[in-house]
Coordinates of C-alpha atoms in Angstrom, one line a residue:
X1 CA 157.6 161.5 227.6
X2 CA 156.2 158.4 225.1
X3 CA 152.6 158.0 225.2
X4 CA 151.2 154.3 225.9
X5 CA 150.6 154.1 222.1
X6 CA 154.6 154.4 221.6
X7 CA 155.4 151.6 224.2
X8 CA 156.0 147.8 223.6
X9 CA 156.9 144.7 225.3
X10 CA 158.5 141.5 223.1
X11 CA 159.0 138.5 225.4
X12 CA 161.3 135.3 224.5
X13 CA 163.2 132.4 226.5
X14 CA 166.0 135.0 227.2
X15 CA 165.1 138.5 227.0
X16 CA 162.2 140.8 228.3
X17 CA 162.3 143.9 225.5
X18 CA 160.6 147.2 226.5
X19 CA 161.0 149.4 223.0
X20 CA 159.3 152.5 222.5
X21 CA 158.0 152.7 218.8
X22 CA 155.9 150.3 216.9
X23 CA 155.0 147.0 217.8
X24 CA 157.3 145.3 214.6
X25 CA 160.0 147.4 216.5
X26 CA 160.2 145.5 219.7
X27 CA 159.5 142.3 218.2
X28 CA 162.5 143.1 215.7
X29 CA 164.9 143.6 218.4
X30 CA 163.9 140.6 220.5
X31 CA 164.1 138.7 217.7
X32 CA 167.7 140.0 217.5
X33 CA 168.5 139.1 221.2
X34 CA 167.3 135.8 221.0
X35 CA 169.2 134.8 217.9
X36 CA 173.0 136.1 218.9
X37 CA 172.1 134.1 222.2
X38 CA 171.6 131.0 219.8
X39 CA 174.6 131.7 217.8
X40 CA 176.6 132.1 220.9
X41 CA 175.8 128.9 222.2
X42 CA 176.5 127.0 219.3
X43 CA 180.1 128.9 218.9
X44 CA 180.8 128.1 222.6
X45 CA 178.5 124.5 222.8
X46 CA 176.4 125.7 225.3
X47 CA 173.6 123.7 225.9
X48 CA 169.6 125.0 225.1
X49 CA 167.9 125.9 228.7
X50 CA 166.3 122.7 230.2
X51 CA 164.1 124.6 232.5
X52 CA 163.3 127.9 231.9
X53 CA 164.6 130.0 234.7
X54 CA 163.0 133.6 234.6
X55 CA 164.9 135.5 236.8
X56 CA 167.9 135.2 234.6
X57 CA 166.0 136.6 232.0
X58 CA 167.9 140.5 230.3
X59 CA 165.8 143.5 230.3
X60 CA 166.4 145.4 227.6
X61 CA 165.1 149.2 227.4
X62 CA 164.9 150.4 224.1
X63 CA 164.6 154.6 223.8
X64 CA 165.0 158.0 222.6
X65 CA 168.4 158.4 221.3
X66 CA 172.3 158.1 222.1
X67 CA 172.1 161.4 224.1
X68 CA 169.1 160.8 226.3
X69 CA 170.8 157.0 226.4
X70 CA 173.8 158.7 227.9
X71 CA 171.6 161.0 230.1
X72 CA 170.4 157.5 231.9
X73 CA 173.8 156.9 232.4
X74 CA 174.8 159.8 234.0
X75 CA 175.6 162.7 231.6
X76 CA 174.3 163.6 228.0
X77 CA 177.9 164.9 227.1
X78 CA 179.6 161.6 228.0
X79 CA 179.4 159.5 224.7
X80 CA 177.5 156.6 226.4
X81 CA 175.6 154.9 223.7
X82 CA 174.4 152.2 225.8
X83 CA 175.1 150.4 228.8
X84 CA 174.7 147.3 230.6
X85 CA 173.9 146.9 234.5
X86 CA 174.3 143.2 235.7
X87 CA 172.4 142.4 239.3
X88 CA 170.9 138.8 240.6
X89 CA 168.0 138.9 239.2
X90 CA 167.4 141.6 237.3
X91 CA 169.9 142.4 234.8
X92 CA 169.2 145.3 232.3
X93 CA 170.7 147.0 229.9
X94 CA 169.7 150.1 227.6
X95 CA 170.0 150.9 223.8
X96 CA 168.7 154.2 221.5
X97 CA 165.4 153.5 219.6
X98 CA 167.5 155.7 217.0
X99 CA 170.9 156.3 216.3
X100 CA 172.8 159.0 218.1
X101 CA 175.8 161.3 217.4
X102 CA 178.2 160.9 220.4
X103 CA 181.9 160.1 219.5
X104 CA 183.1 156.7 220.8
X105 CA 187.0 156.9 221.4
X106 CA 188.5 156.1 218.6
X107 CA 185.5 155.0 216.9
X108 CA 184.4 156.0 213.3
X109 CA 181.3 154.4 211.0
X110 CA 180.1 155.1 208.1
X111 CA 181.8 158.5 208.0
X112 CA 180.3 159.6 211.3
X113 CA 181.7 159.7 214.7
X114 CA 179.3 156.7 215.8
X115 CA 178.9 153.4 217.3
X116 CA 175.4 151.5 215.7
X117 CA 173.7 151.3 219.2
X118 CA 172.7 147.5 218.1
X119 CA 176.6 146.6 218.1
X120 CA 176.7 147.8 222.0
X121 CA 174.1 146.2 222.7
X122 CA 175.8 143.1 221.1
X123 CA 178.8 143.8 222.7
X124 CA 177.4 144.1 226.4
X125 CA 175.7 141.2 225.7
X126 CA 178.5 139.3 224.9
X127 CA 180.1 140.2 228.5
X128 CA 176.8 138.8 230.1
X129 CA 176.8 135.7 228.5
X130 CA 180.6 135.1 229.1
X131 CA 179.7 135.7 233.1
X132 CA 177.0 133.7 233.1
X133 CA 177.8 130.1 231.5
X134 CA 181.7 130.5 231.4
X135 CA 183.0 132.7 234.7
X136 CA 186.6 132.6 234.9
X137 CA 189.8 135.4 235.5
X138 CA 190.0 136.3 231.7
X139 CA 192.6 138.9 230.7
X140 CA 190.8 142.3 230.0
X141 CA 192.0 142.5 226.4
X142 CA 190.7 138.7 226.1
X143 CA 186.9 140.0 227.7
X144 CA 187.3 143.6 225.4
X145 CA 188.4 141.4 222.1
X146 CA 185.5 138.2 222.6
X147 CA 182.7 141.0 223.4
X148 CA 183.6 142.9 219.9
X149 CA 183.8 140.2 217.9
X150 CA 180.1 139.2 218.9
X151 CA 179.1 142.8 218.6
X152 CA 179.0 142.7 214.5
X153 CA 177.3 139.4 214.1
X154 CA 175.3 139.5 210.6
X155 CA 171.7 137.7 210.4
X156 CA 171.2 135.3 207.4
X157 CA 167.9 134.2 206.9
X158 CA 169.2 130.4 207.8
X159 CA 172.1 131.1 209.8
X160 CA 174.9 134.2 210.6
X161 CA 178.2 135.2 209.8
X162 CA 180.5 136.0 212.9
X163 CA 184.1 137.8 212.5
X164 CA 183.4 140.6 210.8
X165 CA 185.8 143.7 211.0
X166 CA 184.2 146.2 213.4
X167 CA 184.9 149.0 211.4
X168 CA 184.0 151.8 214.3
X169 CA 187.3 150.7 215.4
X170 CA 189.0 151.8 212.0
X171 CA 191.2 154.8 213.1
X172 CA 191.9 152.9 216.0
X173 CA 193.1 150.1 214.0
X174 CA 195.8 151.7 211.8
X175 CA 196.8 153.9 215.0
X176 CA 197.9 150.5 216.6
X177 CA 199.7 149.3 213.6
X178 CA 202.1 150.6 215.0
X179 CA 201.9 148.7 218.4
X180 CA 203.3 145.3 220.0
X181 CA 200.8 142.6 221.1
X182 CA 203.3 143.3 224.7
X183 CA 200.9 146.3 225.3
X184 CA 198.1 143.9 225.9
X185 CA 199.9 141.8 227.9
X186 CA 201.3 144.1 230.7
X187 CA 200.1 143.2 234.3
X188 CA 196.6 144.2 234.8
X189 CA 198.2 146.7 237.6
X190 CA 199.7 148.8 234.7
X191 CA 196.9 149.3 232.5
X192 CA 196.6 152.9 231.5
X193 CA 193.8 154.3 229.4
X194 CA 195.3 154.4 226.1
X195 CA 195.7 150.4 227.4
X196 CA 192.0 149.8 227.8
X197 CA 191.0 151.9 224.7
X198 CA 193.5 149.2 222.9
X199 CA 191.5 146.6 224.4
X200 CA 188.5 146.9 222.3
X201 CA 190.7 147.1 218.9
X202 CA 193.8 145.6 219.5
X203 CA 191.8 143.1 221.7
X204 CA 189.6 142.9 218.5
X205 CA 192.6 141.9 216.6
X206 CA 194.0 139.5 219.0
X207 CA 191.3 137.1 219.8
X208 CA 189.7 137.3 216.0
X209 CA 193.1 136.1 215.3
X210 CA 193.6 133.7 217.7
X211 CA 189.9 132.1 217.3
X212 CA 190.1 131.9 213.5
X213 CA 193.4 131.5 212.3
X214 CA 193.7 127.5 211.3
X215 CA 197.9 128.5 211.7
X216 CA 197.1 129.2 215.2
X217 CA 194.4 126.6 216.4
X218 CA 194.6 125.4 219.8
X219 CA 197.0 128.5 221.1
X220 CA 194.2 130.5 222.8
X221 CA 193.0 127.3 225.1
X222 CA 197.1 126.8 226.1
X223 CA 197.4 129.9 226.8
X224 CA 194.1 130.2 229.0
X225 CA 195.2 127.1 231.0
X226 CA 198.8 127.8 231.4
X227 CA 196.9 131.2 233.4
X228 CA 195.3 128.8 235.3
X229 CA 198.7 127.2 236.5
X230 CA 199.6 130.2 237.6
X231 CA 201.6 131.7 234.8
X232 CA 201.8 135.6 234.5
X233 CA 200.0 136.9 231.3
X234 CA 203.3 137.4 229.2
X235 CA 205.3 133.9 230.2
X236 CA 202.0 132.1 229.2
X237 CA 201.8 133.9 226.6
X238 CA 205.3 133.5 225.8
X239 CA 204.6 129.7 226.0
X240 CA 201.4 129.3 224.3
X241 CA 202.1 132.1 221.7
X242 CA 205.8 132.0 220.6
X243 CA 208.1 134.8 219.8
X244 CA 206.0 137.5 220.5
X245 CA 207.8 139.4 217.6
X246 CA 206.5 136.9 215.2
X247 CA 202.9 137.1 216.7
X248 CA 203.1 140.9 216.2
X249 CA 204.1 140.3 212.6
X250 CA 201.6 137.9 212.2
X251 CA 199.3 140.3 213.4
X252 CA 200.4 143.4 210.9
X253 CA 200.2 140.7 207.9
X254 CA 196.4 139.5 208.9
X255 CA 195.0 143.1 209.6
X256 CA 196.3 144.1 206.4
X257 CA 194.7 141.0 204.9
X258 CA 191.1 139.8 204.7
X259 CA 189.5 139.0 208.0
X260 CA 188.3 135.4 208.0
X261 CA 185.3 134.5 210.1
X262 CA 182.8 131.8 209.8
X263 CA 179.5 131.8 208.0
X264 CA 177.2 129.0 209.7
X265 CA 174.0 128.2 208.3
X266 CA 171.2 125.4 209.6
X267 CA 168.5 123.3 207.3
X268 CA 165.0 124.2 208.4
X269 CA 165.9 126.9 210.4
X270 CA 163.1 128.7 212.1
X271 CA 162.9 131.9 213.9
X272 CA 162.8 132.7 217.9
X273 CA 159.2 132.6 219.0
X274 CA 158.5 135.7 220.5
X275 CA 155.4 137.3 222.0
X276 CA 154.2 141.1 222.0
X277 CA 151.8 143.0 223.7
X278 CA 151.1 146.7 223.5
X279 CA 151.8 148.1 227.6
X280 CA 148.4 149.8 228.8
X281 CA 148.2 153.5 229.9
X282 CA 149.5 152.8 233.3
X283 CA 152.7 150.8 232.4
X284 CA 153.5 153.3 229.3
X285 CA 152.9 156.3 231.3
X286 CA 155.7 154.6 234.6
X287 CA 158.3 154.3 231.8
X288 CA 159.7 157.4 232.3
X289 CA 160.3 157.0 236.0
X290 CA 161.1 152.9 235.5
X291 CA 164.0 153.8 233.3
X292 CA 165.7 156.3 235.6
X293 CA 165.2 153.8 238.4
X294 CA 166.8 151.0 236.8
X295 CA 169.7 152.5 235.9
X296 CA 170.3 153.5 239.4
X297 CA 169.7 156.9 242.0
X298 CA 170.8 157.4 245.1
X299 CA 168.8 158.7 248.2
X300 CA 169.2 162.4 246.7
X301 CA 168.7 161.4 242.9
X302 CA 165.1 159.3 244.4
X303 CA 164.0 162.0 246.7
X304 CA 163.4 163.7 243.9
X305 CA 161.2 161.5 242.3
X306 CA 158.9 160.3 244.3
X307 CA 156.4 163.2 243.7
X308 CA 156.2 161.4 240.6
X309 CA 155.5 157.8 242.1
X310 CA 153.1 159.1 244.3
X311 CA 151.1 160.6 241.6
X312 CA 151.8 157.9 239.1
X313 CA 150.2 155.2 242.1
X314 CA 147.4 157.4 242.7
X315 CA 146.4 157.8 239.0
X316 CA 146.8 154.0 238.3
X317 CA 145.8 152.1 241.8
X318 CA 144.8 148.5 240.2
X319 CA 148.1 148.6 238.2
X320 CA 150.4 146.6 239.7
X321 CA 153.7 147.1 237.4
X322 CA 152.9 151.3 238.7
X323 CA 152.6 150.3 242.1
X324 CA 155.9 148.1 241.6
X325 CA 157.9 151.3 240.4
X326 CA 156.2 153.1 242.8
X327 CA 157.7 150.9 245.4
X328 CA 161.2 151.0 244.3
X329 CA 161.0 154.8 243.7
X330 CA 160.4 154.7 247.8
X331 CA 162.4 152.3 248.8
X332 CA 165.4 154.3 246.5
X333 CA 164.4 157.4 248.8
X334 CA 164.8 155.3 252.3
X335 CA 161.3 156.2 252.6
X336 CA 160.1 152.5 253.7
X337 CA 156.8 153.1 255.1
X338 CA 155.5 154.1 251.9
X339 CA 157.5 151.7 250.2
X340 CA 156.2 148.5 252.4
X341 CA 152.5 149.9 252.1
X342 CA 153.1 150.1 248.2
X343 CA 154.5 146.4 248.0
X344 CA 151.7 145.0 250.0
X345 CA 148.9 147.0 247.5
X346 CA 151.2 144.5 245.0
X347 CA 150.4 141.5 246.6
X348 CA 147.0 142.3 246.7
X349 CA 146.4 142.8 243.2
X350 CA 148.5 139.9 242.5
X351 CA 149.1 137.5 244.9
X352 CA 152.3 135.6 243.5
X353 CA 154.0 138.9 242.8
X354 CA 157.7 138.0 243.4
X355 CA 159.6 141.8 243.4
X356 CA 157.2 143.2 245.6
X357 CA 158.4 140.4 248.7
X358 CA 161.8 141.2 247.3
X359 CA 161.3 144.8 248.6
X360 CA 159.6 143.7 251.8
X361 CA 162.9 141.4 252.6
X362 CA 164.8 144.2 251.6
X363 CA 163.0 146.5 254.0
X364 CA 162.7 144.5 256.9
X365 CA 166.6 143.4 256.0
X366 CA 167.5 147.2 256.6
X367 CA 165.2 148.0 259.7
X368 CA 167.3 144.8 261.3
X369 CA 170.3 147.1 261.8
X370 CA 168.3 148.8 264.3
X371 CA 166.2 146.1 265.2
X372 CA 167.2 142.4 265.1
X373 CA 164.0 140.8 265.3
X374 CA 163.4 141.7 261.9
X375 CA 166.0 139.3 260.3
X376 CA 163.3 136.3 261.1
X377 CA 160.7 138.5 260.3
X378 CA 162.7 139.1 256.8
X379 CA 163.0 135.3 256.5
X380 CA 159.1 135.3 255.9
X381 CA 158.9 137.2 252.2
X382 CA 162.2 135.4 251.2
X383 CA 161.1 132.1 251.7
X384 CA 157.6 132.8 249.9
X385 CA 159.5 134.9 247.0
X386 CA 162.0 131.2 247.1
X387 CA 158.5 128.9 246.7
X388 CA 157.6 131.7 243.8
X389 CA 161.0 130.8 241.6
X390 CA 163.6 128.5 243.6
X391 CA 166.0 130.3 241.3
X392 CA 165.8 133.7 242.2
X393 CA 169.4 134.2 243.0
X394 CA 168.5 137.6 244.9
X395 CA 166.1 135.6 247.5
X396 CA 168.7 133.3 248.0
X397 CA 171.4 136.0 248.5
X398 CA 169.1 137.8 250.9
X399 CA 168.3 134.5 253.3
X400 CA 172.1 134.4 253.4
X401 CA 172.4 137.7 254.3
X402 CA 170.0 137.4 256.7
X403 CA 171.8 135.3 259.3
X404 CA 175.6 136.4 258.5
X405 CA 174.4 140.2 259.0
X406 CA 172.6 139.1 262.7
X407 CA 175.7 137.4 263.9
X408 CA 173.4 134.1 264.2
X409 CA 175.1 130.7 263.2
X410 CA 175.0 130.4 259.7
X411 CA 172.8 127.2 258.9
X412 CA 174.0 124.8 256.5
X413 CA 171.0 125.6 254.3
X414 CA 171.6 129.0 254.0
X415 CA 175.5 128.3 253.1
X416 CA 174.3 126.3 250.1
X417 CA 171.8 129.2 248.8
X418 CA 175.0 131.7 248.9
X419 CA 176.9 128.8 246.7
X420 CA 173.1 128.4 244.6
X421 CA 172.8 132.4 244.2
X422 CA 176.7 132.6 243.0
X423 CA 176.0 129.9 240.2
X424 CA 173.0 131.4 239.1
X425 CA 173.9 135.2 239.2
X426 CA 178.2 134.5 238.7
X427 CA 178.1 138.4 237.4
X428 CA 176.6 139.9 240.6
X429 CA 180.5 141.3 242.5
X430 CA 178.3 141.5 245.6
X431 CA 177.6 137.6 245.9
X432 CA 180.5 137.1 244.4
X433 CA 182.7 139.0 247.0
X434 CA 180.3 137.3 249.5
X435 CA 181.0 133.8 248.3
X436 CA 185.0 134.8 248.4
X437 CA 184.3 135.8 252.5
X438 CA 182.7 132.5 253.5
X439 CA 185.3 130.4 251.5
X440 CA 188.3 132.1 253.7
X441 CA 186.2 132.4 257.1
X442 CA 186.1 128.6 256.1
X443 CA 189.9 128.0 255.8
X444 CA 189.8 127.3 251.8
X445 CA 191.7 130.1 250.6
X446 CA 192.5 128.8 247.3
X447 CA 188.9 128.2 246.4
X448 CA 188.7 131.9 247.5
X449 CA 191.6 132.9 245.2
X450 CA 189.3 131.6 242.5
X451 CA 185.9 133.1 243.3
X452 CA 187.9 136.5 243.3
X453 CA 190.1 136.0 239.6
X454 CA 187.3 137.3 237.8
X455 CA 186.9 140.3 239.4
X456 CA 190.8 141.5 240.2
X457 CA 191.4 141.6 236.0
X458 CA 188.3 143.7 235.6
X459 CA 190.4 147.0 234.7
X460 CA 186.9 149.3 234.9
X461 CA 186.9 148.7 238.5
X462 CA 189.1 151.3 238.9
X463 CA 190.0 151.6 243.2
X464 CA 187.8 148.8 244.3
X465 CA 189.8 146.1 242.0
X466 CA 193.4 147.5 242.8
X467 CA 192.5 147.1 246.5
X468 CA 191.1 143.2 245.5
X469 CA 194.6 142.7 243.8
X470 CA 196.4 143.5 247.4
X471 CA 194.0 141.3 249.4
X472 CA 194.3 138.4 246.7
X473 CA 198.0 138.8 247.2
X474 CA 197.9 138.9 250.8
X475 CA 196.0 135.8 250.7
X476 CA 198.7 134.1 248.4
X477 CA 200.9 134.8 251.0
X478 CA 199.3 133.4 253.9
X479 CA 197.3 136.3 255.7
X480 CA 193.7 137.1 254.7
X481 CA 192.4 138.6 257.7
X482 CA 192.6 142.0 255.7
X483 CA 190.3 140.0 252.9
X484 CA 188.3 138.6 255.1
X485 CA 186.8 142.3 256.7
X486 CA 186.9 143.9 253.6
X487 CA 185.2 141.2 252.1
X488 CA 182.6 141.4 254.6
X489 CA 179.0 141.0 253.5
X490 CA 176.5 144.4 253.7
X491 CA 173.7 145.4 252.7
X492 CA 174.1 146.0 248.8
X493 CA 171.9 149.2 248.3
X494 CA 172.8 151.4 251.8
X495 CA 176.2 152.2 251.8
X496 CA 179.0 150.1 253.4
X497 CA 179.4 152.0 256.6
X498 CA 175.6 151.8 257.0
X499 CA 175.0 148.3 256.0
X500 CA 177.1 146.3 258.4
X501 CA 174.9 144.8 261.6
X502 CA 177.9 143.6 263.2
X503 CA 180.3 147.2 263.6

């Protein structure tokens, strides 16, 4: 475990960096962050931030190496070099502090089966910021190619370079010589795994293509909109494209050739601000136990850490960012006495402590199941963590929540902090799907239809997405009472069967 002289917070407008190593370390990284957001919203003309909004800030974990990376995932033998967790709120995503060995699927750098961990970071990034400031039913190779072209953006000392080759993908590459652009544009329904795997290099190919080629300008935004119409993937791209021969010819001819890209530089450029701070004893020495919470236990995994908590909050009482793991470690183990107790120590030490009255709501949230006088009583932390950060799109989820789960008349005001949540967390599936149920209980299925695109072309879904491809459908034609149940709001963190006041 990293001592507190290995740990290091780097704050900017966007990102909240936790890197074990030196101080330079996490500034470096943050640093990083903050410019690829800046280059991204001058490639897409996305406007700065007007008001800072902190709950939309990324947490980034910074660690060990791809293997104990993978571990946080799930398994140290399953190639996971980092990974990305979006929730209202409290997005997070985790990179090695040093490079790792694991094999990516067709993957090769620098003659070693690797991914750089900074190009998945890049990459996952990519996906975040498409969700959050440009939402729509994108085709998975579209998602796949956009989010590896970002992934190798190159750092001038004025500017960046974006298009470059991602040459992990090499092996890949010449493999799909051999393949037709049709394999990308099969029904999302079909996708095998060799599909997806073509996805991040073929997709690669595709949309570098599309975005860059002068010989092509204007294709990718017809071919988006005839989607919109309605259109199947291969009639629009039919349409928008031409002969899809050609366009695979075209294709052979420029991934033979040299890769264009752009090179953008700015007069009087100057740096991210970014501020760093060494974490004390207490917050170095919860790392451990903050990681594996963040990337997510169940009961079973969080019963078996709260030994842990319980010593960590006893060693470190006036801490509150130990007590705040603390809390989370019991609220993971459904051990909510301990957890409320732990939250209110937060509020204590500091008063305007939002996450702690996000796990009192949450508490009281799940003891209404059993009792339904707590859903008012729940009202009472959201509404003060709401006067803490009017954006907090989780405190705004849960007020919804709290009258559609009691059975009460939904007011108008907490119909408008579903809509407010959705627009401020449009990557969070369970708002989303949320959103999707009030729409149809409300007669406006297409609206509906629309809420749901992004989410039916995810092809990593797996079960849950095939399922939302039959309900879409069956609201197409007319009947969504089967959307509308299994759209039904719960609780996010019990599981469905358990989270459901009105069953």
């Amino acid at each position: 475990m990293a001592v507190a002289d290995d740990w290091h917070e780097a704050n900017t407008a966007h990102f909240r960096v936790f890197a074990e190593g030196t101080e330079s370390d996490a500034e470096e990284l943050a640093i990083k962050l903050e410019r690829l957001d800046e280059a991204m919203r001058f490639m897409l003309n996305v406007p700065p931030d007007t008001v800072a909004n902190p709950s939309a800030r990324l947490t980034v974990l910074r660690t060990g190496d791809a293997d104990d990376i993978a571990g946080l995932a799930g398994s140290r033998s399953s190639g996971i070099a980092g990974f990305f967790i979006p929730r209202a709120g409290e997005s997070v995503a985790f990179v090695p502090a040093k490079e790792g060995r694991r094999e990516a699927i067709g993957s090769v750098y620098r003659g070693r089966s690797e991914i750089p961990a900074e190009f998945v970071l890049f990459h996952e990034y990519a996906h975040y910021f498409m969700y959050q400031h440009a939402a729509a039913s994108y085709p998975y190779w579209y998602s796949e190619g956009f989010a590896e072209v970002y992934s190798t953006l190159e750092f001038l000392p004025n500017g960046f370079i974006l298009g470059k080759p991602p040459r992990h993908r090499d092996d890949a590459m010449q493999y799909l010589e051999r393949k037709s652009v049709r394999l990308l544009l099969e029904p999302v329904e079909r996708v095998r795994v060799i599909d997806v795997i073509a996805a991040y290099s073929m997709g690669w190919l595709l949309t570098h293509y599309l975005t860059f080629s002068p010989d092509r300008e204007g294709q990718l935004s017809d071919y988006f909109s005839l989607l919109n119409q309605g259109f199947d993937s291969m009639a629009a791209a039919e349409k928008a494209f031409g002969d899809i021969k050609e366009l695979d010819k075209d294709l052979d001819s420029y991934l033979r050739g040299r890769a264009r890209g752009v090179t953008v530089t700015f007069d009087d450029y100057t740096k991210p601000s970014v501020d760093v701070r060494k974490l004390s004893e207490g917050e170095a020495a919860r790392m451990s136990l903050y990681m594996r919470l963040k990337a997510g236990v169940d009961p079973k995994a969080a019963a078996s850490l709260v030994d842990s908590a319980r010593e960590l909050a006893t060693q470190y009482p006036s801490s509150a960012p130990v007590q705040l793991t603390a809390t989370e470690s019991f609220f993971d183990a459904q051990m909510y006495e301990e957890a409320t107790a732990a939250a209110k120590r937060i509020i204590e030490l500091e008063p305007d402590n939002l996450r702690a009255r996000i796990f009192l709501a949450r508490i009281l949230l799940t003891k209404a199941l059993e009792d339904s006088s707590q859903f008012e009583a729940a009202r009472i932390p959201i509404s003060e963590a709401n006067r803490l950060q009017p954006n907090q799109p989780e405190a705004l989820y849960l007020f919804y929540l709290s009258y559609r789960l009691s059975g009460q008349e939904v007011p108008e005001i907490a119909l408008i902090a579903l809509e407010r949540a959705n627009e401020l967390a449009p990557f969070d599936e369970n708002i989303r799907k949320s959103l999707a149920h009030l729409l149809l209980l409300e007669g406006r299925d297409k609206a509906a239809l629309a809420v749901l695109n992004p989410l039916i072309n995810d092809v990593e879904r797996g079960k849950d997405a095939e399922i939302l491809r039959e309900k879409y459908t069956a609201i197409e034609e007319g009947n969504p009472a089967s959307a509308i149940a299994y759209l039904a709001p719960s609780l996010p963190w019990l599981p469905p069967e358990k989270s459901d006041a009105e069953d």
